[in-house]
XYZ file of C-alpha atoms in Angstrom:
745
model
C 73.120 109.079 16.720
C 76.252 106.800 17.811
C 78.728 108.145 20.142
C 81.841 108.122 18.404
C 83.889 109.000 21.479
C 82.505 106.042 23.452
C 83.268 103.785 20.325
C 86.536 105.376 20.225
C 87.583 104.594 24.417
C 86.207 101.260 23.660
C 88.622 100.246 20.557
C 91.260 101.482 22.577
C 90.590 99.582 25.457
C 89.817 96.481 24.120
C 93.130 96.861 21.693
C 95.464 97.419 24.916
C 93.730 94.724 26.622
C 94.088 92.628 23.735
C 97.846 93.312 23.322
C 97.658 94.149 19.757
C 99.720 96.924 18.764
C 99.634 98.525 15.046
C 103.220 99.682 15.011
C 104.534 99.730 11.247
C 107.442 97.155 10.011
C 108.910 94.485 11.988
C 110.847 94.816 14.829
C 113.946 92.971 16.464
C 111.293 91.225 18.539
C 114.517 88.951 19.995
C 115.207 92.221 21.919
C 111.993 91.748 23.687
C 112.709 90.869 27.333
C 110.901 88.002 28.438
C 108.897 89.960 31.482
C 107.777 92.021 28.530
C 106.052 88.434 27.179
C 103.041 86.617 28.103
C 102.041 83.113 27.445
C 99.634 80.233 28.732
C 100.492 77.347 30.502
C 98.697 74.449 32.070
C 97.736 73.316 35.409
C 98.823 69.655 36.435
C 99.753 69.281 32.697
C 100.726 65.547 33.222
C 97.284 64.595 34.954
C 95.526 61.699 32.248
C 92.552 61.851 34.319
C 90.954 59.747 37.476
C 91.426 55.919 36.562
C 87.571 54.449 35.469
C 87.608 52.404 38.313
C 88.860 54.559 40.714
C 86.486 57.106 39.448
C 83.541 54.858 40.158
C 84.314 54.071 43.519
C 84.688 57.803 44.325
C 82.166 59.060 42.823
C 80.076 56.922 45.540
C 82.258 57.899 48.385
C 83.178 61.637 47.085
C 81.255 63.144 44.570
C 83.136 66.739 45.184
C 86.730 65.127 45.152
C 85.555 64.040 41.494
C 83.993 66.750 40.373
C 87.485 69.030 40.784
C 89.518 66.294 39.256
C 87.566 65.772 36.506
C 90.086 67.074 34.001
C 92.881 65.955 31.563
C 95.348 66.538 29.876
C 96.935 65.238 26.218
C 100.577 64.291 25.985
C 103.239 67.075 26.992
C 104.609 66.970 23.295
C 100.603 67.439 22.392
C 99.921 70.475 24.728
C 103.582 72.048 23.529
C 102.409 71.521 19.571
C 98.818 73.064 20.943
C 100.687 76.385 21.838
C 101.064 76.050 26.106
C 104.346 77.417 26.759
C 104.196 76.518 30.190
C 104.089 72.693 31.896
C 103.274 71.649 35.583
C 104.657 68.448 36.979
C 103.943 67.564 40.907
C 107.163 65.430 42.258
C 107.120 63.251 44.421
C 110.075 61.866 46.409
C 110.791 57.636 45.868
C 114.960 57.133 46.427
C 114.743 53.539 47.149
C 111.913 52.896 44.486
C 108.683 51.006 44.395
C 106.751 53.242 47.140
C 103.701 54.385 45.067
C 103.703 50.262 43.132
C 101.133 49.559 45.527
C 97.958 52.142 45.337
C 95.444 50.956 47.674
C 92.184 52.523 49.210
C 93.212 55.121 51.598
C 92.647 53.285 55.107
C 92.476 49.976 53.719
C 95.900 48.568 52.264
C 94.467 45.572 51.637
C 92.043 46.655 49.354
C 94.084 47.183 46.292
C 93.823 49.866 42.970
C 94.413 49.626 39.681
C 97.373 49.864 38.274
C 98.699 48.089 35.102
C 102.058 46.091 35.059
C 104.232 48.318 33.049
C 103.427 51.192 35.307
C 104.085 49.522 38.246
C 107.335 48.422 36.646
C 108.089 51.957 36.409
C 106.786 52.867 40.182
C 109.075 49.979 41.781
C 112.328 52.037 39.935
C 114.116 54.488 42.265
C 113.663 58.451 40.924
C 111.327 60.969 41.284
C 107.568 60.261 40.333
C 105.053 62.488 38.731
C 101.355 62.100 40.072
C 98.675 64.664 41.642
C 97.387 62.313 44.798
C 99.085 58.539 45.716
C 96.600 56.282 45.408
C 93.611 58.190 44.455
C 95.294 60.213 41.325
C 98.376 58.847 40.013
C 97.828 58.418 36.615
C 99.911 60.631 34.343
C 100.562 60.923 31.101
C 104.522 60.753 32.009
C 106.252 58.328 34.358
C 109.152 59.015 36.222
C 110.475 62.672 36.222
C 113.289 61.916 33.473
C 110.758 60.627 30.739
C 108.435 63.574 31.074
C 112.086 65.677 30.897
C 112.918 63.664 28.171
C 109.883 64.653 25.885
C 110.085 68.241 26.495
C 113.699 68.302 25.962
C 112.996 66.336 22.228
C 110.223 68.834 21.540
C 112.542 71.536 22.346
C 115.510 70.303 19.954
C 112.603 70.306 17.341
C 111.746 73.193 17.371
C 114.896 75.482 18.283
C 113.309 78.754 17.417
C 110.703 78.492 20.357
C 110.109 81.350 23.047
C 111.630 79.656 26.485
C 109.408 76.792 27.786
C 108.508 77.135 31.700
C 108.049 74.433 33.501
C 106.818 74.543 37.316
C 107.781 71.772 39.170
C 105.505 71.369 42.568
C 107.482 69.243 45.387
C 105.030 67.427 47.125
C 105.718 66.575 50.493
C 102.928 65.462 52.352
C 100.008 62.879 51.789
C 96.974 65.069 53.262
C 94.484 62.208 52.396
C 94.084 60.233 55.423
C 95.319 56.341 55.692
C 96.972 57.194 52.186
C 100.457 56.124 51.042
C 102.566 57.417 53.245
C 104.909 60.296 50.913
C 109.124 60.997 51.616
C 109.921 64.284 52.655
C 112.364 66.447 50.800
C 115.519 67.187 52.325
C 118.251 69.299 50.943
C 120.153 66.139 49.376
C 116.333 65.630 47.610
C 117.042 69.122 46.247
C 120.320 68.354 44.997
C 119.300 64.904 43.623
C 116.265 67.193 41.264
C 118.926 69.626 40.231
C 120.707 66.233 39.015
C 117.784 64.684 37.265
C 117.249 67.911 35.181
C 121.050 68.564 34.188
C 121.381 64.733 33.120
C 118.828 65.468 30.587
C 119.264 69.126 29.664
C 122.635 70.365 28.665
C 123.654 73.691 30.136
C 122.892 75.514 26.521
C 119.385 74.414 26.814
C 118.140 75.854 30.255
C 118.172 79.380 31.453
C 119.522 79.335 35.128
C 119.183 81.672 38.064
C 123.085 82.412 37.450
C 122.245 83.586 34.031
C 120.201 86.000 35.067
C 122.042 87.183 37.940
C 125.203 88.139 36.038
C 127.149 90.355 37.952
C 124.245 91.939 40.084
C 124.351 91.143 44.017
C 121.216 89.263 44.017
C 118.336 88.210 41.780
C 116.188 90.787 43.267
C 118.618 93.409 42.202
C 119.276 92.157 38.741
C 115.438 91.943 37.843
C 115.054 95.297 39.266
C 117.846 96.903 37.350
C 117.547 95.084 34.104
C 115.091 93.012 34.201
C 114.516 89.288 32.537
C 117.307 88.261 29.847
C 116.520 88.987 26.051
C 114.275 86.662 24.329
C 117.460 86.335 22.018
C 119.037 84.715 24.842
C 116.638 82.134 25.947
C 114.793 80.925 22.254
C 114.811 76.883 22.276
C 115.922 76.818 26.384
C 113.377 75.461 28.857
C 113.293 77.762 32.809
C 112.516 75.635 35.714
C 110.159 76.913 38.729
C 109.624 75.806 42.171
C 106.077 75.994 42.985
C 105.832 76.187 46.840
C 107.259 78.807 48.509
C 107.736 76.516 52.019
C 110.445 75.128 49.341
C 112.697 77.986 49.473
C 114.746 77.184 52.741
C 115.743 74.040 51.565
C 116.491 74.901 48.471
C 118.135 77.805 49.280
C 120.608 76.519 52.071
C 124.064 76.469 50.698
C 123.033 78.307 47.745
C 122.794 81.795 48.289
C 120.612 83.952 46.049
C 120.404 80.150 43.950
C 123.989 80.355 43.204
C 124.508 77.148 41.074
C 120.795 76.125 41.380
C 119.044 75.297 38.357
C 115.113 76.333 39.245
C 114.186 79.631 40.715
C 111.798 79.760 43.823
C 108.141 81.374 44.246
C 110.065 83.840 46.042
C 108.723 87.408 48.164
C 109.018 90.091 46.138
C 111.447 91.452 48.762
C 113.555 88.493 49.378
C 117.268 88.259 47.650
C 116.108 85.754 45.631
C 113.103 87.125 43.950
C 112.753 86.709 40.210
C 109.629 85.134 40.111
C 106.404 84.666 42.222
C 102.773 83.662 42.120
C 99.550 85.142 42.909
C 97.413 82.606 41.307
C 94.199 84.238 42.354
C 95.624 87.826 41.816
C 94.392 90.991 42.797
C 95.107 91.804 38.818
C 96.538 95.406 40.360
C 99.151 93.616 42.330
C 100.335 91.467 39.725
C 100.623 94.768 37.400
C 102.687 96.165 39.949
C 105.029 93.519 39.891
C 105.156 93.119 35.960
C 105.805 96.622 35.680
C 108.910 96.025 38.231
C 110.101 93.149 35.531
C 109.563 90.083 37.998
C 107.850 87.052 36.450
C 104.353 86.241 37.896
C 102.548 83.098 37.650
C 98.370 83.442 38.154
C 95.483 81.172 36.981
C 93.001 81.682 35.232
C 90.615 78.952 36.563
C 90.513 76.620 38.951
C 88.940 73.311 40.291
C 86.869 72.960 37.080
C 84.086 75.772 38.253
C 84.944 78.250 35.283
C 84.946 74.805 32.927
C 81.020 74.293 33.785
C 79.943 77.723 34.374
C 82.015 79.236 31.287
C 82.390 81.885 33.110
C 85.653 84.288 31.816
C 85.945 87.160 34.384
C 88.617 85.441 36.216
C 90.334 84.787 33.077
C 90.071 87.880 31.527
C 91.070 90.201 34.609
C 94.190 87.761 34.763
C 95.402 88.434 30.842
C 95.085 92.081 31.224
C 96.336 91.979 34.479
C 100.514 91.141 32.663
C 101.137 87.824 34.752
C 103.463 86.843 31.834
C 102.333 82.964 32.823
C 98.511 82.290 32.838
C 97.918 78.902 34.099
C 94.646 76.989 33.226
C 93.367 73.450 32.729
C 91.683 74.073 29.551
C 94.422 75.857 26.877
C 92.693 76.788 23.504
C 93.815 73.245 22.356
C 91.833 71.974 25.080
C 87.880 73.659 25.773
C 85.931 72.383 28.357
C 83.444 69.905 27.522
C 80.626 71.797 29.536
C 81.254 74.986 27.909
C 83.444 75.689 25.948
C 85.668 77.719 27.814
C 88.986 78.168 27.120
C 91.834 79.983 27.713
C 94.577 81.901 25.103
C 95.116 84.697 22.823
C 92.991 86.415 20.105
C 96.497 86.035 17.840
C 96.300 82.551 18.456
C 99.781 82.607 18.809
C 101.832 80.558 21.575
C 103.282 84.015 23.208
C 102.083 87.475 22.690
C 103.146 90.783 24.007
C 102.770 91.911 27.663
C 99.758 93.792 27.692
C 101.167 95.873 30.784
C 104.745 95.638 30.031
C 105.644 95.281 26.777
C 106.965 98.405 24.484
C 104.409 99.783 21.388
C 106.246 97.876 18.805
C 106.000 94.714 19.614
C 103.779 92.571 17.419
C 103.036 89.044 18.831
C 103.012 86.979 15.757
C 106.731 87.970 15.295
C 107.724 86.802 18.459
C 107.457 83.097 17.937
C 106.963 82.564 13.916
C 105.867 79.234 12.790
C 107.624 76.557 12.192
C 108.112 74.756 9.189
C 104.982 72.834 8.484
C 102.866 74.536 11.183
C 99.610 75.312 10.310
C 98.945 78.713 10.244
C 95.990 80.697 9.769
C 94.867 81.975 6.050
C 91.210 82.619 6.229
C 88.429 83.524 8.549
C 84.858 82.967 7.907
C 81.982 84.283 10.041
C 78.414 84.149 10.006
C 76.758 86.679 12.335
C 73.507 87.836 14.018
C 72.529 91.591 13.937
C 73.376 93.972 16.863
C 70.830 95.181 19.166
C 67.460 96.166 17.358
C 64.264 97.628 18.931
C 61.198 95.212 19.154
C 59.338 93.741 15.890
C 56.143 94.428 14.897
C 53.632 92.237 17.674
C 56.208 90.899 19.380
C 54.451 92.588 22.295
C 51.618 91.021 22.161
C 48.241 93.270 23.072
C 47.215 93.661 26.733
C 51.015 92.373 28.164
C 52.471 94.957 30.036
C 55.495 95.423 32.221
C 55.727 97.556 35.666
C 56.456 101.433 34.039
C 55.662 100.443 30.816
C 57.431 99.285 27.663
C 60.250 101.265 27.027
C 59.494 103.534 23.592
C 62.195 102.933 20.864
C 63.651 105.615 17.719
C 63.371 104.329 14.221
C 61.167 101.758 13.090
C 60.203 98.045 14.676
C 62.799 95.975 14.163
C 65.838 98.689 13.068
C 69.258 98.505 14.788
C 69.530 101.169 17.515
C 72.178 103.763 18.360
C 73.423 101.740 20.875
C 73.522 98.507 18.792
C 75.730 100.211 16.298
C 78.484 100.896 18.942
C 78.179 97.524 19.839
C 78.941 95.970 16.355
C 81.500 98.340 15.922
C 83.654 97.264 18.829
C 83.328 93.736 17.809
C 84.936 94.896 14.524
C 87.485 96.807 16.250
C 88.499 93.155 17.913
C 88.254 91.476 15.623
C 90.633 93.747 13.501
C 93.228 93.919 16.419
C 93.483 89.997 16.378
C 93.394 89.494 12.474
C 95.726 92.386 12.113
C 98.435 90.372 14.860
C 97.893 87.528 12.974
C 99.007 88.801 9.491
C 95.481 88.171 7.789
C 95.273 91.897 7.318
C 97.185 95.198 7.024
C 97.617 97.085 10.482
C 97.444 100.565 9.347
C 96.775 100.616 5.653
C 93.106 99.273 4.051
C 92.983 96.015 3.067
C 94.048 94.696 -0.871
C 90.528 94.928 -3.060
C 88.341 91.818 -2.829
C 90.694 90.771 0.325
C 87.379 91.526 2.614
C 83.799 90.718 1.229
C 81.049 91.285 3.538
C 77.094 90.228 2.696
C 74.233 91.260 5.024
C 70.431 90.055 4.668
C 68.229 92.404 2.826
C 66.707 94.027 6.294
C 67.478 97.359 7.475
C 68.982 95.988 10.856
C 71.140 93.080 9.346
C 72.797 96.292 6.499
C 73.165 98.759 9.386
C 74.982 95.945 11.505
C 77.219 94.793 8.878
C 78.088 98.637 8.161
C 78.936 99.209 12.075
C 81.028 96.270 11.954
C 82.868 97.757 9.086
C 83.293 101.173 10.246
C 85.003 99.667 13.574
C 86.746 96.680 11.476
C 88.441 99.316 8.955
C 87.368 102.677 9.468
C 87.922 104.981 6.660
C 88.331 101.732 4.287
C 86.298 101.541 0.759
C 84.404 98.184 2.029
C 80.721 97.626 0.564
C 78.109 95.717 2.325
C 76.910 93.831 -0.128
C 73.141 92.804 -0.148
C 69.769 92.608 -2.178
C 67.162 95.351 -2.300
C 65.869 96.365 1.112
C 63.225 94.147 2.041
C 63.897 91.445 -1.193
C 64.103 88.317 0.418
C 67.497 86.961 0.107
C 67.639 82.773 0.028
C 70.918 82.866 1.455
C 69.450 84.385 4.746
C 65.701 83.752 4.731
C 64.726 80.952 2.829
C 60.937 80.547 4.347
C 60.499 84.016 2.745
C 62.513 83.780 -0.405
C 61.607 80.068 -1.282
C 58.833 78.954 0.475
C 58.006 76.429 -1.402
C 60.909 74.166 -0.486
C 59.288 73.766 2.904
C 56.410 71.485 2.990
C 55.223 71.280 6.224
C 52.469 69.268 7.159
C 55.532 66.756 6.101
C 57.834 68.593 8.447
C 55.189 69.247 11.419
C 55.101 65.228 12.631
C 59.185 64.845 12.902
C 59.581 68.308 14.691
C 60.109 67.244 18.674
C 57.251 67.769 21.255
C 57.064 71.495 21.498
C 55.386 71.502 24.842
C 58.159 68.967 26.517
C 60.300 71.520 25.623
C 58.497 74.447 27.356
C 57.259 72.313 30.552
C 61.025 71.987 30.874
C 61.377 75.818 30.844
C 58.574 75.803 33.654
C 60.964 78.354 35.850
C 61.355 80.752 33.288
C 57.648 81.059 32.372
C 56.816 81.497 36.216
C 59.350 84.140 36.745
C 57.911 85.803 33.101
C 54.178 85.507 34.245
C 55.777 87.154 37.613
C 57.257 90.224 35.904
C 54.179 90.946 33.133
C 51.553 93.067 33.761
C 48.244 91.847 31.833
C 45.171 92.697 30.762
C 42.578 89.954 31.275
C 43.589 87.207 29.215
C 46.370 88.372 27.826
C 48.875 86.235 29.323
C 46.905 83.036 29.120
C 49.511 81.769 26.568
C 51.374 81.334 30.098
C 49.416 78.617 30.569
C 48.208 77.244 27.378
C 49.588 74.076 25.235
C 52.699 75.209 22.769
C 51.653 74.018 19.688
C 53.063 73.925 16.150
C 50.872 73.058 13.374
C 51.277 74.066 9.550
C 49.510 77.400 8.337
C 47.197 77.074 5.535
C 49.509 77.515 2.097
C 51.720 74.220 3.569
C 54.581 76.448 3.601
C 54.975 78.304 6.880
C 54.415 77.435 10.324
C 51.665 78.685 12.857
C 52.946 79.170 16.331
C 50.718 79.394 19.829
C 51.375 79.365 23.263
C 54.636 79.952 24.745
C 56.509 78.423 22.032
C 55.245 82.313 20.461
C 54.933 84.594 22.980
C 56.772 83.595 25.496
C 59.765 83.519 23.677
C 59.146 87.187 21.994
C 58.839 88.938 24.802
C 61.781 87.015 26.940
C 63.663 88.662 23.872
C 61.759 91.793 24.239
C 62.774 92.429 27.897
C 66.543 91.250 26.854
C 66.744 94.048 24.060
C 65.362 96.159 26.450
C 68.328 95.622 28.848
C 71.076 95.803 26.418
C 70.323 98.789 25.091
C 71.182 100.312 28.246
C 67.012 101.210 29.119
C 66.786 101.549 33.113
C 66.482 98.369 35.017
C 62.788 96.511 35.323
C 61.694 96.663 38.697
C 59.139 93.950 39.668
C 57.277 93.530 42.598
C 59.650 91.540 43.634
C 62.540 93.432 42.770
C 64.750 94.793 40.318
C 65.016 92.193 37.058
C 68.880 91.264 37.223
C 70.841 90.292 34.315
C 71.201 86.918 35.609
C 67.036 86.499 35.861
C 67.167 88.025 32.115
C 69.295 84.800 31.133
C 66.931 82.519 32.868
C 64.433 83.820 30.712
C 66.574 83.200 27.332
C 66.183 79.929 27.473
C 62.523 81.068 26.535
C 64.004 82.368 23.435
C 66.190 79.265 23.154
C 63.346 76.872 23.721
C 61.558 78.319 20.399
C 64.969 77.526 18.410
C 64.927 73.769 19.542
C 60.969 73.558 18.556
C 61.583 75.418 15.008
C 64.815 76.011 14.058
C 67.220 73.382 15.054
C 65.193 70.108 14.631
C 66.977 68.313 11.446
C 63.899 68.278 9.533
C 64.413 72.009 9.519
C 67.433 72.506 10.086
C 68.193 71.134 6.478
C 66.528 73.270 4.617
C 66.707 76.553 6.513
C 70.522 76.303 6.359
C 70.796 74.474 2.714
C 72.189 77.867 0.789
C 74.381 79.378 3.225
C 76.164 75.518 3.536
C 76.205 75.333 -0.200
C 77.726 78.967 0.123
C 80.225 77.840 2.994
C 81.451 74.971 1.239
C 82.581 77.265 -1.697
C 84.128 79.669 0.804
C 85.802 76.695 2.491
C 87.479 74.745 -0.458
C 88.571 77.572 -2.768
C 92.379 78.212 -2.842
C 92.610 81.902 -2.693
C 89.403 84.592 -2.232
C 89.035 86.794 -0.004
C 91.046 85.810 3.568
C 88.042 87.595 6.067
C 84.352 86.803 4.551
C 81.346 87.995 6.721
C 77.868 86.993 6.636
C 75.491 89.693 8.591
C 72.024 87.228 9.456
C 69.650 86.265 12.148
C 69.626 83.660 14.942
C 67.519 81.698 12.524
C 70.932 81.669 10.153
C 73.177 80.448 13.307
C 71.128 77.718 14.899
C 70.549 75.606 11.594
C 74.308 75.559 10.847
C 74.874 74.381 14.282
C 72.481 71.411 13.794
C 73.985 70.507 11.019
C 77.178 70.883 12.678
C 76.281 68.493 15.453
C 77.496 71.173 18.241
C 75.829 72.857 21.305
C 76.752 75.922 23.209
C 76.527 77.644 25.854
C 77.180 81.486 25.887
C 77.915 83.307 29.866
C 75.053 84.997 30.502
C 72.076 83.169 28.363
C 70.692 79.743 28.278
C 72.028 77.039 26.573
C 71.992 77.152 22.476
C 70.683 80.581 22.647
C 71.937 82.697 19.954
C 73.135 86.049 21.280
C 72.701 89.271 19.652
C 75.825 90.202 17.992
C 77.087 86.805 18.123
C 78.854 84.577 15.515
C 79.607 81.159 14.028
C 83.620 81.338 12.916
C 85.228 79.159 10.199
C 89.132 79.442 10.609
C 91.319 77.844 8.229
C 94.878 76.905 8.526
C 97.226 76.273 6.172
C 100.743 74.295 6.508
C 102.283 75.266 3.191
C 102.049 71.969 1.757
C 98.696 72.450 0.730
C 96.928 70.629 3.792
C 94.420 73.033 4.995
C 92.518 72.302 8.883
C 89.468 74.398 10.128
C 88.996 75.295 13.665
C 85.499 76.523 14.625
C 84.424 78.886 17.213
C 82.143 80.853 18.567
C 82.472 84.896 19.416
C 80.166 86.535 21.554
C 79.519 89.616 23.747
C 78.452 89.028 27.268
C 74.992 90.949 28.169
C 76.692 93.177 30.808
C 79.537 93.957 27.839
C 76.735 94.916 25.579
C 75.135 96.974 28.189
C 77.999 98.826 29.051
C 80.232 99.357 26.477
C 82.912 101.551 28.728
C 83.793 98.186 30.864
C 85.628 97.593 27.906
C 85.427 93.874 28.002
C 86.503 91.429 25.411
C 84.351 89.451 23.386
C 83.824 86.069 24.655
C 85.704 83.080 22.221
C 84.363 79.499 22.603
C 85.208 76.870 20.752
C 83.151 74.152 20.699
C 83.520 70.271 19.814
C 82.602 69.202 16.370
C 81.960 65.280 16.119
C 84.507 64.020 13.979
C 87.097 66.594 14.563
C 89.868 64.605 17.061
C 92.898 66.549 15.893
C 95.255 68.394 18.229
C 94.019 71.783 18.679
C 90.313 70.864 17.903
C 91.160 70.797 14.631
C 89.193 69.840 11.653
C 90.103 67.368 8.769
C 88.292 69.886 5.720
C 86.772 66.751 4.445
C 85.763 65.745 7.576
C 83.696 69.120 8.178
C 82.653 69.688 4.753
C 81.209 66.143 5.112
C 78.555 67.592 7.840
C 78.053 70.444 5.956
C 77.318 68.816 2.876
C 74.923 66.561 4.388
C 71.357 66.211 1.937
C 72.564 68.949 -0.595
């Protein structure tokens, strides 16, 4: 029986963490204070990546440094177009000009490093320069500072209703690289020159200054504690400058008590008179939330040094987002997912700003904070292909004579059925998707959607039907949304073409085109050894661990026969994962507890099976043919449901990934594993002028979140990069995506 109180607590937690509220009617979002918002920022926004020639040399001398610096951003304008509302610029003083015009190998001034003639001409000009590290990492998307500021001003003028853009200025006083170009220290006159440079680009009406915030209060801190930051209506279309380094304060405050007459806000101790903005880049989240409740503006970082970008781990990101930090900085904004893992930082609502999850009033609606500009693309339709929820093992999933310490757990219901725990997880996904789709304006907040605006279709197995029904209960509780499906057990070619139309599969012709299964599983030797250490085996029962992985056509020529680890090892690794996800006691083996990290290692065996017999092109084309035809129709139609859900299996999603040319890595699982309850999404955007774009996403819950629903952990959402989809924000032209989906149809 489903624990509805548990599901309700999870739903409430997800809604709170997502900052999604369901108050009816539009409210005056302009009355929100700036400290009641949350925006995404980019770290080192100017960073255009290492020069290739310098990178190749550093790979030899300092590969760890190259790893840390292995990120880059598009132009400032492109980032703002993609929804970033905080930019960061690292500044170097260069009063005379020419200080950075001759980069060289540190310690060897005679060995010049690459710098184009045009860049050299810019570097010879007097004025503030923008870069990361002199000599090593000078490549910036805009140079000098005045040009960067001009780009921000021009974008702001073209988008007069934007929420304020925060520009963090990191003043660089030293070059920590031995033998590198000397840096010109900042003094009081340098800060005066910086203010003058900003004022030369932005008129007084284009910026929010400390004087604007302080008003008639004795100091900034008193103003913040008494009334908070100004209302959004006073800051729309403006820019706010923030100093990054706390040790900048002394000189910047000199002659300007409480920042009187200054342009930028300092990174101040919350007890200081100039305190309005502070940084807690690494948290902790509880300290951030406490400051947010007192109206201070807080900046924190969701990731650092490419660590999260490589691993895909979103725990730090999710904690920082939930903390209420108004400015969440990242190397990977939504429009720039990490190329290794798809990791990104953004809001489920797909908006440039959202209601602050800690400080926003109940009537706040994220989608109304910054309405799309004329001609901007906005979400108009969502299509998802989802794998069912947690099920019990299938008949034959555990071979005879193969056990585990303490014995395999007992399962209620028929083999392969959705479990009660699995139903809770699917309801939670439904709740999560409802909250962000509501705030995106796709579906109503408190009433049932209009007839025909939501369509749900499931495969004809008991677990897929039950999964879809549980999702609907979380998505639209009490609403008359019917899950469409064929009669129970009747094969549906949309999801199960091997069963519904086996004649299309000439396996004798296909098998020679498949990859070497033996190679695939020998590459997973560590996972096979781990599985062998976990299992208890009757004589001969576990010989498959060392047998060759073999794939052949069966006697009919229309099905496959799998033997060795490609069959049994993948099935057993999944059975162990299912027990963990369902909340069963952790398995105690002779070598210790089988933890979630080891289960992630074992998931490589199931992913190996998909690589061997589901993802290969020769099979993927046939397995996905009907679903691709259906998706093309959904994507091309002008009207129809705003949300479509297809509830299927791992072998429904994996062939689509092959045809789209993408690979995935969900935290907690091996590469290209299709987790329980995960979904491939197609977000369709329209600009009102007949132009449409599509953005792909992968949505999944981590193993820990599925096992412990009370964690109220937000699902992971990744944006895989589709070849040929190179538009801003990872968008695809509809025709480009259609070309991939229509291959061989």
